[in-house]
Short mmCIF file of N, CA and C in Angstrom, two decimals:
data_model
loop_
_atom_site.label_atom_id
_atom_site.label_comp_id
_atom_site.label_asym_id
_atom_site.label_seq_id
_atom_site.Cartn_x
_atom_site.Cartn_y
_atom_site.Cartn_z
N UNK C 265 6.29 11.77 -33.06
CA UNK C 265 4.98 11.90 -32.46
C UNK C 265 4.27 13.06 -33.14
N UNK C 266 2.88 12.97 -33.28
CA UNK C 266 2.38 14.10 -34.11
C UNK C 266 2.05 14.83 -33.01
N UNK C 267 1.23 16.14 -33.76
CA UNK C 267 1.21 17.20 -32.79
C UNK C 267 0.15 17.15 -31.59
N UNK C 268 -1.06 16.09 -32.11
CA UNK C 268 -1.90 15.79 -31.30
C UNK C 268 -1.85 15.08 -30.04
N UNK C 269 -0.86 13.89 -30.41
CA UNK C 269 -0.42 13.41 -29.56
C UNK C 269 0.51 14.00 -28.59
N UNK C 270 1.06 14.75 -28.71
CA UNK C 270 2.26 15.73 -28.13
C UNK C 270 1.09 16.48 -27.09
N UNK C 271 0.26 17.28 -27.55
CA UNK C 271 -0.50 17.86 -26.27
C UNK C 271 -1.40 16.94 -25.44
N UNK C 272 -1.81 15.88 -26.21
CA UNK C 272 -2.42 15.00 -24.80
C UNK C 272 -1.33 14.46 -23.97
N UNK C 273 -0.09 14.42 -24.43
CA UNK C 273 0.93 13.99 -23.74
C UNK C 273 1.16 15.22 -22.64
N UNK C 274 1.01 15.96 -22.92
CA UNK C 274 1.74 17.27 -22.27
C UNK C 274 0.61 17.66 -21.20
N UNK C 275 -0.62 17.51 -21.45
CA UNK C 275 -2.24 17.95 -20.72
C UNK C 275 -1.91 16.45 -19.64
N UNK C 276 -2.07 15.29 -20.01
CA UNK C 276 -1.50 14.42 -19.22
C UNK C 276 -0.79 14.35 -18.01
N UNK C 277 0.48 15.07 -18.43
CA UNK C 277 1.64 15.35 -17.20
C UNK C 277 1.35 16.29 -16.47
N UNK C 278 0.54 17.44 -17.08
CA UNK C 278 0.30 18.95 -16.33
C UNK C 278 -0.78 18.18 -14.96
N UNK C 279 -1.63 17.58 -15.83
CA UNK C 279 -2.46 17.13 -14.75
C UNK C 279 -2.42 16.35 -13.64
N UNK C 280 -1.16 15.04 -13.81
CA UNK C 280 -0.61 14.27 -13.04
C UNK C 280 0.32 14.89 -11.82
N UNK C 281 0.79 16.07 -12.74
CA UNK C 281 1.73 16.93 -11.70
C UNK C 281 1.25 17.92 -10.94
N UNK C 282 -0.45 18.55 -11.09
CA UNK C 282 -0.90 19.74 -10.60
C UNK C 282 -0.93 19.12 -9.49
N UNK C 283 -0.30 20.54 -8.16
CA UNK C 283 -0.56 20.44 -6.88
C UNK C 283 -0.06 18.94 -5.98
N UNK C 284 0.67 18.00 -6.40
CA UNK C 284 1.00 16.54 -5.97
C UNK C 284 1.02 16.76 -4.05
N UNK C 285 1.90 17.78 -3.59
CA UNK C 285 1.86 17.72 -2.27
C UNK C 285 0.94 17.85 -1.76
N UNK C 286 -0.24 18.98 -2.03
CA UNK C 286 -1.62 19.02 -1.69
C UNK C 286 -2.67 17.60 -1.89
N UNK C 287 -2.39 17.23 -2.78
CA UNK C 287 -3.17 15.73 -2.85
C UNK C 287 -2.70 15.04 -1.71
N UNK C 288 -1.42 14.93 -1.98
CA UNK C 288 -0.61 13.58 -1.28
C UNK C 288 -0.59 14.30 0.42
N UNK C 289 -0.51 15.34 0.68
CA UNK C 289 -0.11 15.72 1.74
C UNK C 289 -1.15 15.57 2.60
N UNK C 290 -3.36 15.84 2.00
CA UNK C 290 -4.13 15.35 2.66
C UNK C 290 -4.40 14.19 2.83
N UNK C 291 -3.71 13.42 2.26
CA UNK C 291 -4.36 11.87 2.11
C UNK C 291 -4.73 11.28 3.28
N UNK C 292 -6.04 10.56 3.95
CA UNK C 292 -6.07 10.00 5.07
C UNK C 292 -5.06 9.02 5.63
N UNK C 293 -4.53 8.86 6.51
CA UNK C 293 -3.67 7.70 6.85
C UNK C 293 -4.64 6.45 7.76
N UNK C 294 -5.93 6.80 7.52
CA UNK C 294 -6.62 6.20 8.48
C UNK C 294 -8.69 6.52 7.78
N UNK C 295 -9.22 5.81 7.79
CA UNK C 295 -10.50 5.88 7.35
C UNK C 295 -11.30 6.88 8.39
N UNK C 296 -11.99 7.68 7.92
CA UNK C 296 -12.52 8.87 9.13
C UNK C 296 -13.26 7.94 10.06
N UNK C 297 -14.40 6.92 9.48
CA UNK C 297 -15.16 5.72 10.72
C UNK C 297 -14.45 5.00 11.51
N UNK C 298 -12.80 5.24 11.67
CA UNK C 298 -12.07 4.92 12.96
C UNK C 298 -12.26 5.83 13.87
N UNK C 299 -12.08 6.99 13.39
CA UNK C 299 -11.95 8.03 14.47
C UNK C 299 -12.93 8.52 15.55
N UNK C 300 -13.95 7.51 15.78
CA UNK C 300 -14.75 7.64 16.81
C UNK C 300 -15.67 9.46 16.32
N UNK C 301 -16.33 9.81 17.88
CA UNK C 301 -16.45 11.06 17.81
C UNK C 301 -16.02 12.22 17.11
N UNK C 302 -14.89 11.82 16.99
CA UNK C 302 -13.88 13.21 16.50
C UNK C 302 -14.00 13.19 15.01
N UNK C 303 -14.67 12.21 13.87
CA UNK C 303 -15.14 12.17 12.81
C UNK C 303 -16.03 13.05 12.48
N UNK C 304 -17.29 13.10 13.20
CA UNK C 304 -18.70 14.30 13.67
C UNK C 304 -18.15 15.29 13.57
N UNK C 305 -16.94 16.13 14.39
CA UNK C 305 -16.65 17.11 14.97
C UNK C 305 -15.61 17.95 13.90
N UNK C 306 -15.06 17.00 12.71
CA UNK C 306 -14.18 17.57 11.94
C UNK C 306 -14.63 17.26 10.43
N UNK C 307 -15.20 18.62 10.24
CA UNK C 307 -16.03 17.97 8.97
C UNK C 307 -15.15 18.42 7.70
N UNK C 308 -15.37 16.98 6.85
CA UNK C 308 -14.42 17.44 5.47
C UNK C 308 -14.81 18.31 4.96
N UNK C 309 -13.13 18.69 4.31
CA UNK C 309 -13.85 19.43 3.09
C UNK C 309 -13.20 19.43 1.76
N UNK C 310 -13.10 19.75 0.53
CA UNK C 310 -13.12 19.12 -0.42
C UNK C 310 -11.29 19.25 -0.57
N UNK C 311 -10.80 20.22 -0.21
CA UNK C 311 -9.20 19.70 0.36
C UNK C 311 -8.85 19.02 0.75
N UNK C 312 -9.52 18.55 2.34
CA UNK C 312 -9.10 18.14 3.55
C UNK C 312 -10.29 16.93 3.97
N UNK C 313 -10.21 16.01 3.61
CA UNK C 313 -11.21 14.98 3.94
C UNK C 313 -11.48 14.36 4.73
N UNK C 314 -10.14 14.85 5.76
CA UNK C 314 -10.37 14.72 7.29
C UNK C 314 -10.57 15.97 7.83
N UNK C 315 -10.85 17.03 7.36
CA UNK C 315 -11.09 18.32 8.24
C UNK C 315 -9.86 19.09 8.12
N UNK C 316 -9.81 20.24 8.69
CA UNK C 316 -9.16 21.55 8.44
C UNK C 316 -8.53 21.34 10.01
N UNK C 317 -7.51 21.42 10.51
CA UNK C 317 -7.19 21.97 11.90
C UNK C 317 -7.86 22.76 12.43
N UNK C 318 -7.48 24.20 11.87
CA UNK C 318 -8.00 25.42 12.31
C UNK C 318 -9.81 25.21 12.56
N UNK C 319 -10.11 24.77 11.53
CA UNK C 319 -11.72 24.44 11.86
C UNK C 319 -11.98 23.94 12.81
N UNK C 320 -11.41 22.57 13.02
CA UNK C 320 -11.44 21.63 14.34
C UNK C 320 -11.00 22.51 15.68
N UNK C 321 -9.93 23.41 15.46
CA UNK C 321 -10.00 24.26 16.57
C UNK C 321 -10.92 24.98 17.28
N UNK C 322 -12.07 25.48 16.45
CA UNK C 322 -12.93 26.24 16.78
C UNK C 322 -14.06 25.24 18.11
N UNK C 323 -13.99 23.82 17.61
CA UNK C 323 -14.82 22.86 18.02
C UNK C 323 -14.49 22.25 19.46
N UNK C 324 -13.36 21.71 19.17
CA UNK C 324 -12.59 20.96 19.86
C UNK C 324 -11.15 21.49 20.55
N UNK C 325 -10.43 21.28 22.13
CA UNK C 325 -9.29 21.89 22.34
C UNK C 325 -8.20 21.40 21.74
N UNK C 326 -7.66 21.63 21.15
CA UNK C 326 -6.08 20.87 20.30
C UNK C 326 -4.90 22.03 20.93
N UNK C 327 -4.03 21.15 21.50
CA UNK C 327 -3.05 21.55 21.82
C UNK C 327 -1.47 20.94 21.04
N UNK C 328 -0.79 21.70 20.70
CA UNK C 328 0.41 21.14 20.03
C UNK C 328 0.39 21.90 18.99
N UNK C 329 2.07 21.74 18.04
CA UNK C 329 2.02 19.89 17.77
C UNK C 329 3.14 20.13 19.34
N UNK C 330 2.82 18.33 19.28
CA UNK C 330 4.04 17.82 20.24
C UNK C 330 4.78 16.55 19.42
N UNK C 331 5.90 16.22 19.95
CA UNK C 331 6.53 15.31 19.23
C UNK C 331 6.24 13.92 20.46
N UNK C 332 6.51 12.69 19.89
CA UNK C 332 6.20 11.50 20.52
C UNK C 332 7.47 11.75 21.61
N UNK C 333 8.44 12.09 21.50
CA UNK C 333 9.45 11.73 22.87
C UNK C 333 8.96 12.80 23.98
N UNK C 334 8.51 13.94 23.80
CA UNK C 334 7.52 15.38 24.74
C UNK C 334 6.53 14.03 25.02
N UNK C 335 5.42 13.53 24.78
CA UNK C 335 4.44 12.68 25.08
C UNK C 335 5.11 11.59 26.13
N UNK C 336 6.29 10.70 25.57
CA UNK C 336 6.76 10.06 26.38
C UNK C 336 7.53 10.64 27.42
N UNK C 337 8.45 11.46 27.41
CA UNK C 337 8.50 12.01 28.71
C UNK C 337 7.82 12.59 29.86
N UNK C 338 6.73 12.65 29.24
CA UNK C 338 5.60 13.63 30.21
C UNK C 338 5.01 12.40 30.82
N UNK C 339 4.48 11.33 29.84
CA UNK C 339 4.31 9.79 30.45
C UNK C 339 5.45 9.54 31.59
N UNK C 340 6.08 9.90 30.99
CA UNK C 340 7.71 8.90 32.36
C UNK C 340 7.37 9.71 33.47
N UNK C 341 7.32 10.63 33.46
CA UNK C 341 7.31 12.06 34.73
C UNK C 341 6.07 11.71 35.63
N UNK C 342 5.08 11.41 34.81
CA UNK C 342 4.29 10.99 35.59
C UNK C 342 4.10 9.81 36.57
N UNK C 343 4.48 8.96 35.96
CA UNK C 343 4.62 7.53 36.26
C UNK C 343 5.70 7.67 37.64
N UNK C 344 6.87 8.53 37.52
CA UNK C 344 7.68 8.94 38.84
C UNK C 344 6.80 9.52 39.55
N UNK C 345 6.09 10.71 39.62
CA UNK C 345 5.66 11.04 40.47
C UNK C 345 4.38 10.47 40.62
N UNK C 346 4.16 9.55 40.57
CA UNK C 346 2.82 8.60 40.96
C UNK C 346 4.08 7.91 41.99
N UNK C 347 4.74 7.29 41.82
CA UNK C 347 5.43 6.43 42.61
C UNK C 347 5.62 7.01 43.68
N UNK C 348 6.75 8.25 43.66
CA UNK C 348 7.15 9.01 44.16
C UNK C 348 6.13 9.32 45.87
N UNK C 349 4.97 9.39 44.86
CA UNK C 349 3.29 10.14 45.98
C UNK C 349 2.74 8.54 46.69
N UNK C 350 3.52 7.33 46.47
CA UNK C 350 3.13 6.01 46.65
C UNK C 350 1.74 5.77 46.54
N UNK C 351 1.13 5.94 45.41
CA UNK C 351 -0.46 6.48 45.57
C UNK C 351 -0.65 4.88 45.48
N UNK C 352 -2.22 4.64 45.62
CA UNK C 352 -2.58 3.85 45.65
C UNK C 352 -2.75 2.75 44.52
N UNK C 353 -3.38 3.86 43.76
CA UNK C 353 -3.30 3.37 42.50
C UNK C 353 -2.60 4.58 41.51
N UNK C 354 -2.44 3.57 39.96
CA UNK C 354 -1.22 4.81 39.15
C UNK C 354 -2.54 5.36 38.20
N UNK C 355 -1.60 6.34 37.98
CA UNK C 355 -1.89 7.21 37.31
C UNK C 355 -2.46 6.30 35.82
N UNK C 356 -3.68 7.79 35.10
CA UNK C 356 -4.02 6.97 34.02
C UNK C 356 -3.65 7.84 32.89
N UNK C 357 -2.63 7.20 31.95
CA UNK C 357 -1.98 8.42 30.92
C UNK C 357 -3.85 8.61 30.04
N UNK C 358 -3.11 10.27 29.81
CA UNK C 358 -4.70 10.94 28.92
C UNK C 358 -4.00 10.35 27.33
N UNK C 359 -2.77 10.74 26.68
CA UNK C 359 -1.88 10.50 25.55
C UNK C 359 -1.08 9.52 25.33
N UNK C 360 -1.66 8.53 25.37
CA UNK C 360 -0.68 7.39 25.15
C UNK C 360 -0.29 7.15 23.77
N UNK C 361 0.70 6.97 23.09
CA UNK C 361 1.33 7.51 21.38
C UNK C 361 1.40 5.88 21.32
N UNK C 362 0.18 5.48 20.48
CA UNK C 362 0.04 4.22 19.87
C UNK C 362 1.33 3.79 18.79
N UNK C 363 1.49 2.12 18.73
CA UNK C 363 2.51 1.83 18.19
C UNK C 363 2.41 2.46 16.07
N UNK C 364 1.17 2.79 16.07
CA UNK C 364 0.38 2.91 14.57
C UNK C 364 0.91 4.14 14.28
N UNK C 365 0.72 5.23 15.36
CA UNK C 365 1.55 6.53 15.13
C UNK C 365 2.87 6.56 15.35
N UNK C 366 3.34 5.56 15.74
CA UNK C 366 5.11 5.85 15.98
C UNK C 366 5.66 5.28 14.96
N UNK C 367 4.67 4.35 14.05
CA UNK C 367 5.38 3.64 12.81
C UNK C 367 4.80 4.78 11.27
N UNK C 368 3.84 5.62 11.52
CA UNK C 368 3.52 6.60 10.25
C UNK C 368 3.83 7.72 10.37
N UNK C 369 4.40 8.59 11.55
CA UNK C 369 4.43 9.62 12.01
C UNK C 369 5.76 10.07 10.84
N UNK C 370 5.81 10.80 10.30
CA UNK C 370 6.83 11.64 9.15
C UNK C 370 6.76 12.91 8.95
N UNK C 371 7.43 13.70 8.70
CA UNK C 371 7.14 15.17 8.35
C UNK C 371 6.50 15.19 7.03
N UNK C 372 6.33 16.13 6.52
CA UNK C 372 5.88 16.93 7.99
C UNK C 372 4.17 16.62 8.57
N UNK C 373 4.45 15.79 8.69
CA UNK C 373 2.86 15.16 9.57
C UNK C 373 3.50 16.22 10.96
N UNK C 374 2.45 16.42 11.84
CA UNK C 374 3.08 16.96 13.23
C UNK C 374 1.88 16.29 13.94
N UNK C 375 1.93 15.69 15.84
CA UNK C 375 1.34 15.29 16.12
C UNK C 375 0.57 16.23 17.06
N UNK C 376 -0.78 16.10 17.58
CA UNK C 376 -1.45 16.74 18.52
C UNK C 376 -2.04 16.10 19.17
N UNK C 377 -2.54 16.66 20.67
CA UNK C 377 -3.50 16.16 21.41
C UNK C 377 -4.60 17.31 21.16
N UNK C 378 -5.52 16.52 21.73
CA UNK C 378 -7.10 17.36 21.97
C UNK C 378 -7.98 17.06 22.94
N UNK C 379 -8.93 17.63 23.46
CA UNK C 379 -9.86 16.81 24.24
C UNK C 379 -11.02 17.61 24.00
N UNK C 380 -12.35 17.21 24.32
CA UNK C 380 -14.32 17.39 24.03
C UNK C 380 -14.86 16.89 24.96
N UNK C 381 -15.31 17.74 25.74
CA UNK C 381 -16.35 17.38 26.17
C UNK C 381 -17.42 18.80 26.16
N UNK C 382 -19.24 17.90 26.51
CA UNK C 382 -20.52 18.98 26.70
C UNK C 382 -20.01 19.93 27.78
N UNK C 383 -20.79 20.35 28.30
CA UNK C 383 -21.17 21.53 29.19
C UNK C 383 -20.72 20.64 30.74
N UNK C 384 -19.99 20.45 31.19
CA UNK C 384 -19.22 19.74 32.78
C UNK C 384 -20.27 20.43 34.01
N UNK C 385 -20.35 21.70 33.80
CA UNK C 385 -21.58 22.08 35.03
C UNK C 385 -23.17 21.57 34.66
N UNK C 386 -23.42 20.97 33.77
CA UNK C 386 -24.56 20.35 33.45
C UNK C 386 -24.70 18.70 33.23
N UNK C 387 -25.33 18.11 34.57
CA UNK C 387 -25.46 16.84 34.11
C UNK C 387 -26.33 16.47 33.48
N UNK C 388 -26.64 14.95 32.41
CA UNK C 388 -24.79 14.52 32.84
C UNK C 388 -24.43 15.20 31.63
N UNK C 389 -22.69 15.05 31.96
CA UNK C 389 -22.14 15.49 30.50
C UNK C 389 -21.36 14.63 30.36
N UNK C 390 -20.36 14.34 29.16
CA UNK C 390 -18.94 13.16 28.54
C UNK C 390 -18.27 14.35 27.53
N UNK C 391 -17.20 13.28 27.67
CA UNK C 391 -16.03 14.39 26.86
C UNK C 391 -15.39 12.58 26.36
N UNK C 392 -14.37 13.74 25.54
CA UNK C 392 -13.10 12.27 25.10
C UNK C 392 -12.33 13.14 24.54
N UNK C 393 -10.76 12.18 24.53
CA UNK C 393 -9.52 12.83 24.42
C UNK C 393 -8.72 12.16 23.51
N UNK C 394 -7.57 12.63 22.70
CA UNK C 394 -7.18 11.48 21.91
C UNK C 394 -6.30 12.09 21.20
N UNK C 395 -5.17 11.74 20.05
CA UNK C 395 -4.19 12.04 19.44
C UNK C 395 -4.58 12.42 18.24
N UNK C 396 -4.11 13.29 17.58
CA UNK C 396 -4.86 13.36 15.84
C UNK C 396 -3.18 14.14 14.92
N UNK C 397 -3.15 13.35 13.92
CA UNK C 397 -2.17 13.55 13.09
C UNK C 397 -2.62 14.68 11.72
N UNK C 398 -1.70 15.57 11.72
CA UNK C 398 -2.15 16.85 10.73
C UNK C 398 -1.07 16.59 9.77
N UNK C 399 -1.27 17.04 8.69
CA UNK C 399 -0.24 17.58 7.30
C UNK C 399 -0.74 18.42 6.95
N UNK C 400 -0.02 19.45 6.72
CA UNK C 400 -0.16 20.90 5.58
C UNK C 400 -1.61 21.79 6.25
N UNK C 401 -2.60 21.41 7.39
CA UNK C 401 -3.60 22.25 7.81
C UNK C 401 -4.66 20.74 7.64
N UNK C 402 -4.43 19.54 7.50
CA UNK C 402 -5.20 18.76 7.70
C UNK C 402 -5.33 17.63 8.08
N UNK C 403 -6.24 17.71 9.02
CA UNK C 403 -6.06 16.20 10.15
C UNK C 403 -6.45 15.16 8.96
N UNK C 404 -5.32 14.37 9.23
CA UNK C 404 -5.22 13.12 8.44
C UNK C 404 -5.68 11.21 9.28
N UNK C 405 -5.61 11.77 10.59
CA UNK C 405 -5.48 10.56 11.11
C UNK C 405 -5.67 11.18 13.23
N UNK C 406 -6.77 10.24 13.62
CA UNK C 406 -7.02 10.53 14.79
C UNK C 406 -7.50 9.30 15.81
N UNK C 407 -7.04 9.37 16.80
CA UNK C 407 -7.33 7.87 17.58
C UNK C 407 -7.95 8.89 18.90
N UNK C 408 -9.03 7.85 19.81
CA UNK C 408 -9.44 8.23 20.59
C UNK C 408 -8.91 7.70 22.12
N UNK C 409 -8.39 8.07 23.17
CA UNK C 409 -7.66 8.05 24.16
C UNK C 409 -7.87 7.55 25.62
N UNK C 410 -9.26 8.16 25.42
CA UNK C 410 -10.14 7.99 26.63
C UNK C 410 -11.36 9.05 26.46
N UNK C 411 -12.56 8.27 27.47
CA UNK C 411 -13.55 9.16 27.74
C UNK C 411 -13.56 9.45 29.10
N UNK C 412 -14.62 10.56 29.41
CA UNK C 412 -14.95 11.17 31.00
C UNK C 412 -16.61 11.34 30.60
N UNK C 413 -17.23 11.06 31.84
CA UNK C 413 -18.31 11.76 32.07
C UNK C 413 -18.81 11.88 33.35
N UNK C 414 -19.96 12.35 33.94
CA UNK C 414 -20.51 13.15 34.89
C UNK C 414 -21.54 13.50 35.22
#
């Protein structure tokens, strides 16, 4: 191989190889125009094309990460003590861990909840709640859960 060819070969690989986890690690797992509201609220950025966590923190409450069996147990617990209280009617889970996240969920993805709503002492107001999947500091993937308003 001559020498020319040798450095486009070599500029080639450098480039294919710069940063791979950072590429691969923001990649959406999900188109942001699924994500309802929470698209608005987490604005890309040229890293993170679903948004920054920490940014979204400032906006929105995110709590976690939690893992899907913490979600489902807290589901089960509830569901007992709905029974338990013989209420009338059951309980309505806020986090329900869709079958979409239990089949992509990988490390280190980690999962979270969140919830939004306006100003609650001012009518009316709405909020919504919902699951959102992070890698490396960036939400990759977010489903919406339920709304409230008032």
């Amino acid at each position: 191989m001559n020498t020319q060819a040798c450095r486009l070969l070599l500029v080639l690989v450098a480039s294919a190889t710069a940063s791979p986890c950072h590429a691969e690690g923001s990649a959406l797992l999900t188109e942001r125009s699924t994500w309802g509201e929470l698209a608005r609220l987490s604005e890309p950025t040229k890293d993170c094309p679903g948004g920054r966590l920490e940014q979204l923190r400032q906006r929105v409450g995110v709590a976690g990460p939690s893992s899907i069996e913490e979600l489902d147990r807290q589901q089960s617990e509830a569901e007992v003590a709905d029974r338990k209280a013989d209420a009338a009617t059951s309980i309505v889970w806020l986090y329900p861990v869709s079958d979409f996240i239990r089949q992509n969920l990988r490390a280190p993805s980690e999962l979270y909840t969140f919830e939004y709503s306006t100003d609650p002492d001012r009518s009316p107001w709405w909020g919504f709640r919902g699951l959102l999947v992070a890698r490396e500091g960036c939400v990759i993937h977010a489903e919406i859960t339920g709304f409230d308003h008032g």
